[in-house]
């Protein structure tokens, strides 16, 4: 074939449970060697989608291709995909080696060959010689690696991961994020990873699909999603945002003038589609896009300026935040605390000035967005 | 609380258990052991000896009954397991919520009536003038009444029926604790139906299988009513022999010896079963 075949193609996949549409006409392709994440809140249909790819659920309509071959009539034990389960599902009645060798034994591989391949894959995940150990003797991170090794030893075309980091504590989770990415790079296999944790998706993925109510809201790289969200849901779900509701007062030249119900004027840009005067909009401003200054001169020249008092300082090291109560409207604005030394002594009730750019003020039509 | 106070609390708390164990289990067994080792040499004259046990070993009828009871009980246990396992799997894994409770209750309902009534139920079905015989004649498969009672098959049916609940309960409990994703993972890694059962489901259910088998085997071996009623007077069940020694023959010495032999037999078979399946008593019954 002339062009490279995608490892995974979903075409108009839908899944209905009685009247409930869990997944609605989802179409996407994953090229070989990609770390593809599906990010969404719980109940958005991402697990249903993953289980359809694995073969545990039958799509109501649509087609599913792996390496160009339709998988609709292929049972899960015959599909060239493997799955790492949320709670890993290592077999407690077997030792590590037997767990990893399970799939090879099913394929009728010779005993000596199994032993060789199990040891090889254990070495690749950094657990050489762990074969005879019991599953219960392993730490959380080691179990994770065994679960991945158990799948990778079968050399699947696609590895599916169902929030495998969810059960780990924070520190280990941070560590495993990097390790998972390295493993994916080393095995050079396509990973399809589902999660509700945006930082997992942002750190590891080549491509991220944001899913909500059974549809893909946007598919793109982490930067795309973060800097250029196409829908209000993506803008609100990926990263932190200050969110204002308002009405468009002036439109023209790519800049919108929006006024919030409490009277705060905002200068922003339409992120998707065109907006006309009188349209109800949701406006998103990232906390780190807001400039802080003790004086009004410091933010002069910014299209959006405001002043107020510090309501509280939420200190969290590099991720510290300041909540500022706006003097004019009484509304609260969440601002990232710059770590340049200038604001180390900032405290409650200090007067402060803020300002931010038009391009950082993203406006979306509010209609149709329920929340 | 001071040390002696703590001691007193402990003794008081342990008292019911200790009284129960000593008065109802240890003392009667000591007494039976003592009686079984008495040889009757004259009227109210006894001396110590193994004569009662020698009677058992020298009389083929006793021997055969003994072995027959053991083999039939093992068979009944195996059959109960064979029927009970799919039932338990269905209840534990393939049903949810309400229907699960209802199915479980259906297994329990027969045990709301006494064993005697249940066994009479089987007699009503299986006797010569019973429902099964009548039905076969009605549809023309039999030309005359057939007697289904008073044979080994009838005993087996009764034993399996009586024991089913005691197999299903431990099996449902262990199968319930098997994570569904474990089965899915096995399929996902290329396992087929047979290999998933052999390598995942059965090893996981092993403690339940063994504890269920122990209970069912003990119940069958010590069952008196079912073999006598369904098997008739030729049922040759070892508990029947013990009964006749004690009650019909007033030969308490021989009856006591038979009782001790039954205890040794059941302990030996359970021990062998545990050894064969690689399980321990603490892992299975102690769960």
XYZ file of C-alpha atoms in Angstrom:
658
model
C 0.000 0.000 0.000
C 1.243 3.450 -0.876
C 0.395 5.365 2.257
C 0.991 4.210 5.810
C -1.993 2.353 7.253
C -3.378 3.722 10.493
C -3.084 1.434 13.494
C -6.624 2.278 14.500
C -9.542 3.780 12.621
C -12.942 4.420 14.141
C -15.655 5.380 11.695
C -18.924 6.801 13.006
C -18.848 4.528 16.031
C -21.985 4.697 18.174
C -23.117 2.767 21.199
C -26.580 2.931 22.705
C -27.619 1.393 26.008
C -31.397 1.234 25.609
C -32.356 4.900 25.141
C -29.044 6.245 26.441
C -26.515 7.170 23.759
C -23.155 6.548 25.432
C -21.050 7.153 22.323
C -22.315 9.148 19.352
C -20.787 8.966 15.854
C -17.172 9.152 16.932
C -14.642 9.165 14.101
C -10.894 9.251 14.567
C -7.644 7.732 13.316
C -4.489 6.887 15.169
C -1.295 6.660 13.091
C 1.336 4.042 14.098
C 3.474 4.786 17.122
C 1.186 7.469 18.528
C 0.352 8.030 22.172
C -3.327 8.865 21.796
C -5.322 9.954 24.845
C -9.046 10.232 25.278
C -9.712 12.792 27.988
C -13.095 13.396 29.513
C -15.077 13.585 32.747
C -16.459 10.362 34.190
C -19.570 9.230 32.364
C -18.557 10.835 29.073
C -18.410 7.486 27.267
C -14.649 7.036 27.092
C -14.659 3.645 28.849
C -17.455 2.458 26.547
C -15.385 3.497 23.540
C -12.307 1.698 24.859
C -14.272 -1.478 25.588
C -15.599 -1.418 22.036
C -12.051 -1.222 20.692
C -11.031 -4.121 22.955
C -14.036 -6.116 21.780
C -15.955 -6.443 25.056
C -18.805 -4.347 23.670
C -20.357 -4.419 20.232
C -20.842 -1.005 18.563
C -24.469 -0.197 17.750
C -23.309 1.247 14.436
C -20.110 2.258 12.706
C -16.913 0.432 11.850
C -13.689 -0.230 13.677
C -10.462 -1.013 11.830
C -7.109 -2.076 13.164
C -4.305 -1.886 10.630
C -6.969 -1.462 7.961
C -8.841 -4.649 8.893
C -12.397 -4.458 10.245
C -12.646 -5.867 13.764
C -16.427 -6.025 14.073
C -16.647 -9.818 13.856
C -13.423 -10.539 15.714
C -13.800 -11.663 19.363
C -11.587 -9.987 22.007
C -9.237 -12.952 22.302
C -8.463 -12.788 18.570
C -7.957 -9.012 18.261
C -4.414 -7.661 17.899
C -5.049 -5.328 20.854
C -4.210 -5.755 24.507
C -5.650 -3.897 27.422
C -4.195 -2.690 30.708
C -7.114 -2.653 33.120
C -7.912 0.042 35.632
C -7.003 -2.219 38.529
C -4.505 -4.064 36.327
C -6.199 -7.482 36.791
C -2.946 -9.343 37.362
C -3.717 -12.981 38.119
C -3.020 -13.491 41.835
C -2.886 -17.280 41.457
C 0.199 -17.032 39.241
C 3.660 -15.584 39.707
C 4.956 -12.713 37.596
C 6.460 -14.970 34.939
C 3.282 -17.037 34.563
C 1.233 -13.853 34.315
C 3.351 -12.528 31.480
C 3.552 -15.927 29.806
C -0.236 -16.432 29.902
C -0.863 -15.025 26.436
C 2.122 -16.838 24.912
C 0.958 -20.156 26.376
C -2.443 -19.576 24.762
C -0.681 -19.138 21.420
C 1.102 -22.440 21.861
C 4.617 -20.999 21.995
C 7.245 -23.535 23.120
C 8.151 -23.502 26.809
C 11.787 -22.490 26.397
C 10.797 -19.718 24.013
C 8.205 -18.403 26.505
C 10.815 -18.277 29.270
C 13.169 -16.374 26.978
C 10.591 -13.838 25.852
C 9.239 -13.294 29.374
C 12.719 -12.556 30.665
C 13.387 -10.232 27.714
C 10.233 -8.195 28.308
C 10.886 -8.065 32.063
C 14.269 -6.586 31.294
C 12.727 -3.966 29.033
C 10.343 -2.791 31.765
C 13.217 -2.695 34.255
C 12.344 -5.768 36.341
C 14.956 -8.347 35.301
C 14.696 -11.629 37.201
C 11.292 -10.827 38.702
C 9.657 -13.864 37.048
C 9.424 -16.161 40.083
C 8.074 -13.446 42.394
C 4.454 -13.419 43.515
C 2.156 -10.672 42.312
C 1.418 -9.617 45.910
C 5.092 -8.978 46.608
C 5.281 -6.174 44.047
C 4.883 -2.457 44.708
C 2.230 -0.422 42.901
C 4.625 0.816 40.248
C 6.089 -2.634 39.677
C 2.600 -4.118 39.221
C 1.951 -1.441 36.637
C 5.049 -2.443 34.726
C 4.172 -6.140 34.929
C 0.689 -5.388 33.572
C 2.217 -3.538 30.635
C 4.815 -6.276 30.086
C 2.035 -8.896 30.082
C 0.429 -7.076 27.164
C 3.569 -6.031 25.324
C 5.012 -9.549 25.235
C 2.226 -10.351 22.756
C 3.387 -7.505 20.493
C -0.089 -6.013 19.992
C -0.775 -3.438 17.281
C -2.548 -1.243 19.791
C -2.238 -1.146 23.581
C -5.318 0.126 25.392
C -4.929 1.634 28.850
C -7.971 2.221 31.052
C -6.914 4.854 33.616
C -4.204 2.570 35.005
C -2.678 5.337 37.132
C -5.908 6.112 38.951
C -5.220 3.775 41.868
C -1.704 5.065 42.572
C -0.761 7.766 45.054
C 0.159 11.200 43.751
C 3.932 10.909 43.880
C 4.008 7.543 42.129
C 1.493 8.782 39.579
C 3.780 11.667 38.622
C 6.654 9.238 38.262
C 4.653 6.680 36.253
C 3.515 9.360 33.786
C 7.097 9.814 32.650
C 7.769 6.099 32.762
C 4.708 5.247 30.659
C 5.781 7.738 28.020
C 9.271 6.232 27.991
C 7.871 2.703 27.698
C 5.681 3.773 24.803
C 8.652 5.325 23.085
C 10.772 2.252 23.691
C 8.207 -0.281 22.460
C 7.185 2.108 19.653
C 3.642 0.795 19.903
C 0.436 2.741 19.546
C -1.059 3.502 22.965
C -4.681 4.498 23.405
C -4.986 5.897 26.897
C -8.165 7.033 28.586
C -8.188 9.283 31.605
C -10.136 11.983 33.370
C -6.899 13.546 34.622
C -5.884 16.289 32.224
C -2.299 16.466 33.405
C -1.796 12.770 32.571
C -3.124 13.399 29.088
C -1.201 16.645 28.542
C 2.152 15.289 29.678
C 2.164 11.962 27.845
C 0.144 12.314 24.669
C 0.994 13.035 21.074
C -2.680 13.481 20.321
C -5.544 14.096 22.741
C -9.244 13.768 22.093
C -11.458 15.618 24.560
C -14.707 13.746 24.998
C -17.965 14.948 26.503
C -21.486 13.496 26.382
C -20.435 10.755 23.968
C -18.831 12.965 21.311
C -15.322 14.203 20.622
C -15.259 17.942 21.283
C -11.787 18.439 19.854
C -8.834 16.341 18.757
C -5.368 17.844 18.743
C -2.005 18.114 20.407
C -1.750 19.199 24.026
C -0.731 22.713 22.917
C -3.663 22.966 20.513
C -6.126 22.107 23.220
C -4.541 24.423 25.717
C -3.938 27.507 23.573
C -6.641 27.126 20.930
C -9.653 25.381 22.440
C -12.438 25.089 19.879
C -15.327 24.751 22.281
C -16.279 26.173 25.627
C -16.114 22.705 27.165
C -12.497 22.211 26.092
C -11.545 25.697 27.307
C -13.104 24.934 30.706
C -11.928 21.333 31.038
C -8.315 21.551 29.871
C -6.285 23.720 32.223
C -7.652 26.217 34.703
C -9.756 29.180 33.637
C -11.595 32.164 34.977
C -15.027 31.978 33.464
C -17.353 34.909 32.874
C -20.810 34.949 31.342
C -21.646 38.035 29.286
C -23.209 39.631 26.253
C -21.443 40.931 23.147
C -21.724 44.734 22.979
C -19.463 45.474 20.056
C -18.041 43.232 17.364
C -15.613 44.066 14.600
C -12.009 43.768 13.539
C -11.628 40.395 15.258
C -12.146 41.965 18.673
C -15.268 41.648 20.774
C -16.413 43.867 23.553
C -18.295 41.862 26.121
C -20.017 43.097 29.252
C -20.737 40.775 32.161
C -24.048 41.036 34.083
C -22.164 42.727 36.929
C -20.885 45.391 34.535
C -17.263 44.335 33.974
C -16.198 45.186 30.391
C -13.991 42.599 28.673
C -12.104 42.808 25.387
C -11.774 39.373 23.814
C -11.544 37.312 20.638
C -14.015 34.844 19.220
C -12.382 31.434 19.510
C -14.747 29.516 17.260
C -17.291 30.697 14.739
C -18.402 34.309 14.503
C -20.266 36.150 17.191
C -22.646 39.044 16.659
C -23.760 41.903 18.884
C -26.240 40.707 21.489
C -25.014 37.098 21.553
C -24.697 35.517 24.964
C -21.118 34.315 25.431
C -18.892 32.467 27.852
C -15.522 34.088 28.315
C -12.436 32.200 29.501
C -9.257 33.766 30.866
C -6.408 31.571 32.112
C -4.995 32.496 35.542
C -1.449 32.497 34.167
C -2.386 34.929 31.373
C -3.188 37.685 33.860
C -0.491 40.205 34.725
C -0.259 41.424 38.327
C 1.031 44.800 39.396
C 1.060 46.793 42.635
C 0.498 49.997 40.667
C -1.898 50.930 37.889
C 1.043 51.971 35.680
C 2.265 48.383 35.681
C -0.730 47.190 33.676
C -1.280 50.316 31.627
C -1.723 49.573 27.933
C -3.385 46.200 28.527
C -6.779 45.961 26.789
C -8.358 44.554 29.934
C -7.520 46.236 33.220
C -9.036 46.027 36.613
C -8.120 46.599 40.224
C -9.121 45.144 43.527
C -8.029 43.699 46.832
C -6.353 40.381 47.478
C -8.995 38.063 48.846
C -6.690 35.184 49.624
C -3.343 33.746 48.642
C -3.465 30.001 47.935
C 0.143 29.074 48.380
C 1.201 25.883 46.573
C 4.827 26.431 45.625
C 5.186 26.959 41.916
C 1.430 26.567 41.415
C 0.428 29.308 43.876
C -2.685 31.350 43.169
C -4.104 34.687 44.255
C -7.833 35.264 44.463
C -8.558 38.922 43.760
C -11.864 40.571 44.517
C -12.613 43.062 41.780
C -13.279 46.553 43.186
C -15.865 47.529 40.572
C -18.019 44.390 40.422
C -17.162 42.332 43.479
C -16.430 39.362 41.232
C -13.544 37.054 42.048
C -10.658 36.475 39.664
C -8.143 33.650 39.984
C -4.594 34.716 39.065
C -1.405 32.642 39.004
C 1.176 34.056 41.397
C 4.385 34.894 39.502
C 7.429 33.363 41.147
C 9.781 36.184 40.236
C 10.155 37.356 43.823
C 8.129 40.521 43.367
C 4.981 39.240 45.123
C 6.395 37.024 47.870
C 4.976 39.214 50.604
C 1.513 39.581 49.056
C -1.221 39.156 51.673
C -4.903 39.513 52.224
C -6.462 42.963 51.573
C -3.402 44.285 49.696
C -4.538 46.552 46.819
C -3.556 45.133 43.439
C -3.937 45.897 39.734
C -4.438 43.303 37.030
C -4.467 43.365 33.262
C -4.534 40.910 30.361
C -4.484 40.707 26.614
C -7.353 40.453 24.119
C -5.935 37.295 22.559
C -5.972 35.580 25.962
C -9.667 36.316 26.425
C -11.508 33.581 24.547
C -15.215 33.982 23.851
C -17.590 31.127 22.980
C -21.256 31.258 22.139
C -23.084 30.316 25.329
C -26.061 28.718 23.603
C -26.310 24.936 23.813
C -23.880 24.705 26.685
C -25.914 23.423 29.550
C -23.656 23.958 32.507
C -8.645 -3.010 84.770
C -6.106 -5.101 86.652
C -4.646 -8.357 85.441
C -6.944 -10.694 87.350
C -9.983 -8.707 86.205
C -8.897 -9.146 82.591
C -8.452 -12.842 83.199
C -11.937 -13.129 84.620
C -13.421 -11.305 81.621
C -11.602 -13.645 79.274
C -12.806 -16.725 81.157
C -16.394 -15.466 81.204
C -16.326 -14.687 77.498
C -14.817 -18.046 76.642
C -17.132 -19.977 78.955
C -20.038 -20.641 76.544
C -17.673 -21.862 73.837
C -15.669 -24.011 76.231
C -18.770 -25.524 77.847
C -20.173 -26.308 74.414
C -16.935 -27.839 73.164
C -16.222 -29.871 76.291
C -19.751 -30.975 77.178
C -21.054 -31.722 73.706
C -17.975 -32.732 71.744
C -15.033 -33.767 73.888
C -16.831 -35.653 76.688
C -19.169 -37.697 74.417
C -16.260 -38.671 72.196
C -14.130 -39.700 75.157
C -17.065 -41.719 76.419
C -17.592 -43.364 73.034
C -13.869 -44.133 72.767
C -13.998 -45.631 76.250
C -17.089 -47.713 75.494
C -15.650 -48.939 72.220
C -12.590 -50.306 74.004
C -14.654 -52.411 76.453
C -14.998 -56.106 75.867
C -18.050 -57.778 77.323
C -16.992 -60.967 79.068
C -20.075 -61.566 81.179
C -23.160 -59.865 82.528
C -21.966 -56.426 83.615
C -18.392 -57.648 83.341
C -16.043 -55.830 81.032
C -12.338 -55.775 80.308
C -10.133 -53.581 78.163
C -9.465 -54.790 74.593
C -9.822 -54.297 70.848
C -12.361 -57.085 70.308
C -15.058 -54.679 69.001
C -12.710 -53.373 66.334
C -11.697 -56.921 65.432
C -15.376 -57.756 64.836
C -15.499 -54.999 62.277
C -12.386 -56.178 60.438
C -13.410 -59.848 60.483
C -16.936 -59.346 59.155
C -17.013 -58.527 55.382
C -20.525 -57.053 55.592
C -19.352 -54.290 57.943
C -16.277 -53.696 55.857
C -18.231 -53.475 52.609
C -20.844 -51.166 54.070
C -18.070 -48.968 55.377
C -16.330 -48.702 51.993
C -19.620 -48.378 50.120
C -20.657 -45.437 52.316
C -17.337 -43.706 51.696
C -17.432 -44.223 47.918
C -21.065 -43.174 47.614
C -20.386 -40.049 49.689
C -17.420 -39.111 47.519
C -19.548 -39.645 44.425
C -22.369 -37.559 45.877
C -19.868 -34.793 46.663
C -18.482 -34.877 43.128
C -21.976 -34.772 41.615
C -23.014 -31.897 43.877
C -19.910 -29.978 42.821
C -20.560 -30.703 39.159
C -24.136 -29.442 39.352
C -23.476 -26.715 41.908
C -20.568 -25.028 40.144
C -22.417 -23.828 37.027
C -25.358 -22.786 39.202
C -23.064 -20.795 41.507
C -21.221 -19.251 38.569
C -24.500 -18.150 37.075
C -25.697 -16.636 40.354
C -22.388 -14.956 41.176
C -21.289 -13.687 37.781
C -24.137 -13.563 35.298
C -26.953 -12.064 37.363
C -27.214 -8.699 39.072
C -29.188 -7.194 41.940
C -32.742 -8.463 42.319
C -32.575 -11.578 40.194
C -29.422 -12.587 42.065
C -31.237 -12.390 45.403
C -34.218 -14.296 44.034
C -32.076 -17.107 42.602
C -30.184 -17.371 45.867
C -33.474 -17.557 47.781
C -34.689 -20.296 45.445
C -31.694 -22.359 46.530
C -32.562 -21.673 50.147
C -36.319 -22.296 50.073
C -36.179 -26.124 50.184
C -34.352 -25.816 53.491
C -37.267 -24.087 55.154
C -38.999 -27.456 55.532
C -37.525 -30.325 57.492
C -35.317 -32.893 55.861
C -37.971 -35.512 56.545
C -40.594 -33.627 54.537
C -38.156 -33.034 51.698
C -37.266 -36.703 51.556
C -40.961 -37.670 51.562
C -41.311 -35.295 48.625
C -38.840 -37.405 46.699
C -40.678 -40.572 47.762
C -43.949 -39.168 46.418
C -42.237 -38.521 43.096
C -40.289 -41.758 42.793
C -42.447 -44.474 44.356
C -44.182 -47.151 42.253
C -47.493 -45.287 42.354
C -45.717 -41.933 42.210
C -45.767 -39.020 39.796
C -42.812 -40.023 37.606
C -44.049 -43.584 37.186
C -47.590 -42.356 36.465
C -46.379 -39.827 33.933
C -44.288 -42.413 32.052
C -47.308 -44.686 31.838
C -49.503 -41.782 30.727
C -47.265 -40.862 27.767
C -46.866 -44.533 26.920
C -43.171 -45.013 27.679
C -43.968 -47.638 30.318
C -46.635 -50.298 30.287
C -46.674 -50.969 34.014
C -45.760 -49.056 37.199
C -42.024 -48.652 37.738
C -40.345 -48.540 41.139
C -37.693 -45.831 41.221
C -37.146 -45.990 44.970
C -34.959 -48.321 47.010
C -31.842 -48.335 44.861
C -28.485 -46.520 44.866
C -29.578 -43.970 42.263
C -32.433 -42.850 44.510
C -30.014 -42.480 47.436
C -27.693 -40.442 45.230
C -30.481 -38.133 44.089
C -31.508 -37.554 47.694
C -27.954 -36.898 48.886
C -27.165 -34.431 46.106
C -30.457 -32.616 46.627
C -29.966 -32.361 50.377
C -26.414 -31.071 50.043
C -26.796 -28.603 47.166
C -27.164 -25.458 49.278
C -24.029 -26.234 51.267
C -22.061 -26.389 48.020
C -23.655 -23.335 46.406
C -23.168 -20.930 49.335
C -19.348 -21.157 49.629
C -18.985 -21.260 45.838
C -21.096 -18.144 45.278
C -19.083 -16.347 47.957
C -15.708 -17.132 46.392
C -16.869 -16.578 42.810
C -18.375 -13.248 43.844
C -14.937 -12.103 44.918
C -13.470 -12.868 41.483
C -13.000 -9.535 39.732
C -14.754 -9.496 36.342
C -11.797 -7.703 34.812
C -9.674 -10.770 35.669
C -11.822 -12.859 33.315
C -11.831 -10.109 30.706
C -8.055 -9.767 30.957
C -7.672 -13.496 30.354
C -9.860 -13.283 27.235
C -8.037 -10.159 26.109
C -4.693 -11.983 26.319
C -5.989 -14.660 23.974
C -7.581 -17.118 26.396
C -10.506 -19.246 25.241
C -13.394 -20.522 27.359
C -11.617 -23.663 28.558
C -8.306 -22.054 29.453
C -9.988 -19.165 31.280
C -11.889 -21.672 33.433
C -8.896 -23.895 34.020
C -6.375 -21.173 34.778
C -8.429 -18.355 36.296
C -11.912 -19.317 37.495
C -11.218 -22.713 39.079
C -7.929 -21.751 40.802
C -9.645 -18.703 42.235
C -12.652 -20.732 43.394
C -10.490 -23.520 44.867
C -10.970 -22.544 48.538
C -14.734 -22.442 47.980
C -14.698 -25.757 46.131
C -12.751 -27.443 48.909
C -14.801 -26.052 51.782
C -18.034 -26.889 49.953
C -16.790 -30.415 49.292
C -15.780 -30.926 52.920
C -19.201 -29.864 54.182
C -21.104 -31.909 51.601
C -18.940 -34.978 52.158
C -19.401 -34.815 55.941
C -23.153 -34.342 55.563
C -23.455 -37.288 53.169
C -21.279 -39.590 55.236
C -23.212 -38.823 58.396
C -26.626 -38.743 56.716
C -29.073 -41.278 58.124
C -32.547 -40.281 56.982
C -32.019 -40.018 53.229
C -30.261 -43.366 52.641
C -32.727 -45.235 54.870
C -35.897 -43.681 53.401
C -34.873 -43.597 49.739
C -32.648 -46.676 49.791
C -34.913 -48.912 51.803
C -33.788 -51.552 54.248
C -31.020 -52.769 51.929
C -29.436 -49.325 51.676
C -26.410 -50.517 53.706
C -25.384 -47.100 54.962
C -22.814 -47.060 57.736
C -24.834 -44.742 59.976
C -27.640 -47.315 59.644
C -25.303 -49.971 61.042
C -24.388 -47.738 63.970
C -28.056 -47.092 64.650
C -28.944 -50.765 64.636
C -26.068 -51.636 66.987
C -27.103 -48.986 69.484
C -30.885 -49.193 69.254
C -31.847 -52.607 67.868
C -29.077 -54.805 69.227
C -28.256 -52.865 72.415
C -24.629 -53.560 71.523
C -23.267 -50.205 72.554
C -19.691 -51.431 72.520
C -19.747 -52.363 68.831
C -21.778 -49.260 67.936
C -19.223 -47.077 69.697
C -16.384 -48.773 67.787
C -18.246 -48.120 64.506
C -18.680 -44.489 65.511
C -14.955 -44.079 66.125
C -14.183 -45.745 62.795
C -16.514 -43.347 60.994
C -14.728 -40.417 62.637
C -11.341 -41.769 61.550
C -12.649 -42.427 58.029
C -14.064 -38.955 57.481
C -10.967 -37.277 58.927
C -8.699 -39.365 56.704
C -10.629 -38.629 53.527
C -10.860 -34.891 54.249
C -7.142 -34.825 54.995
C -6.396 -36.670 51.763
C -8.655 -34.324 49.830
C -6.887 -31.279 51.236
C -3.480 -32.769 50.416
C -4.548 -33.623 46.865
C -5.925 -30.161 46.156
C -2.989 -28.416 47.820
C -5.272 -26.496 50.194
C -5.156 -26.115 53.951
C -7.987 -26.136 56.458
C -7.195 -22.573 57.547
C -7.389 -21.279 53.976
C -10.689 -22.933 53.167
C -12.869 -23.240 56.256
C -11.092 -20.411 58.068
C -12.116 -17.814 55.513
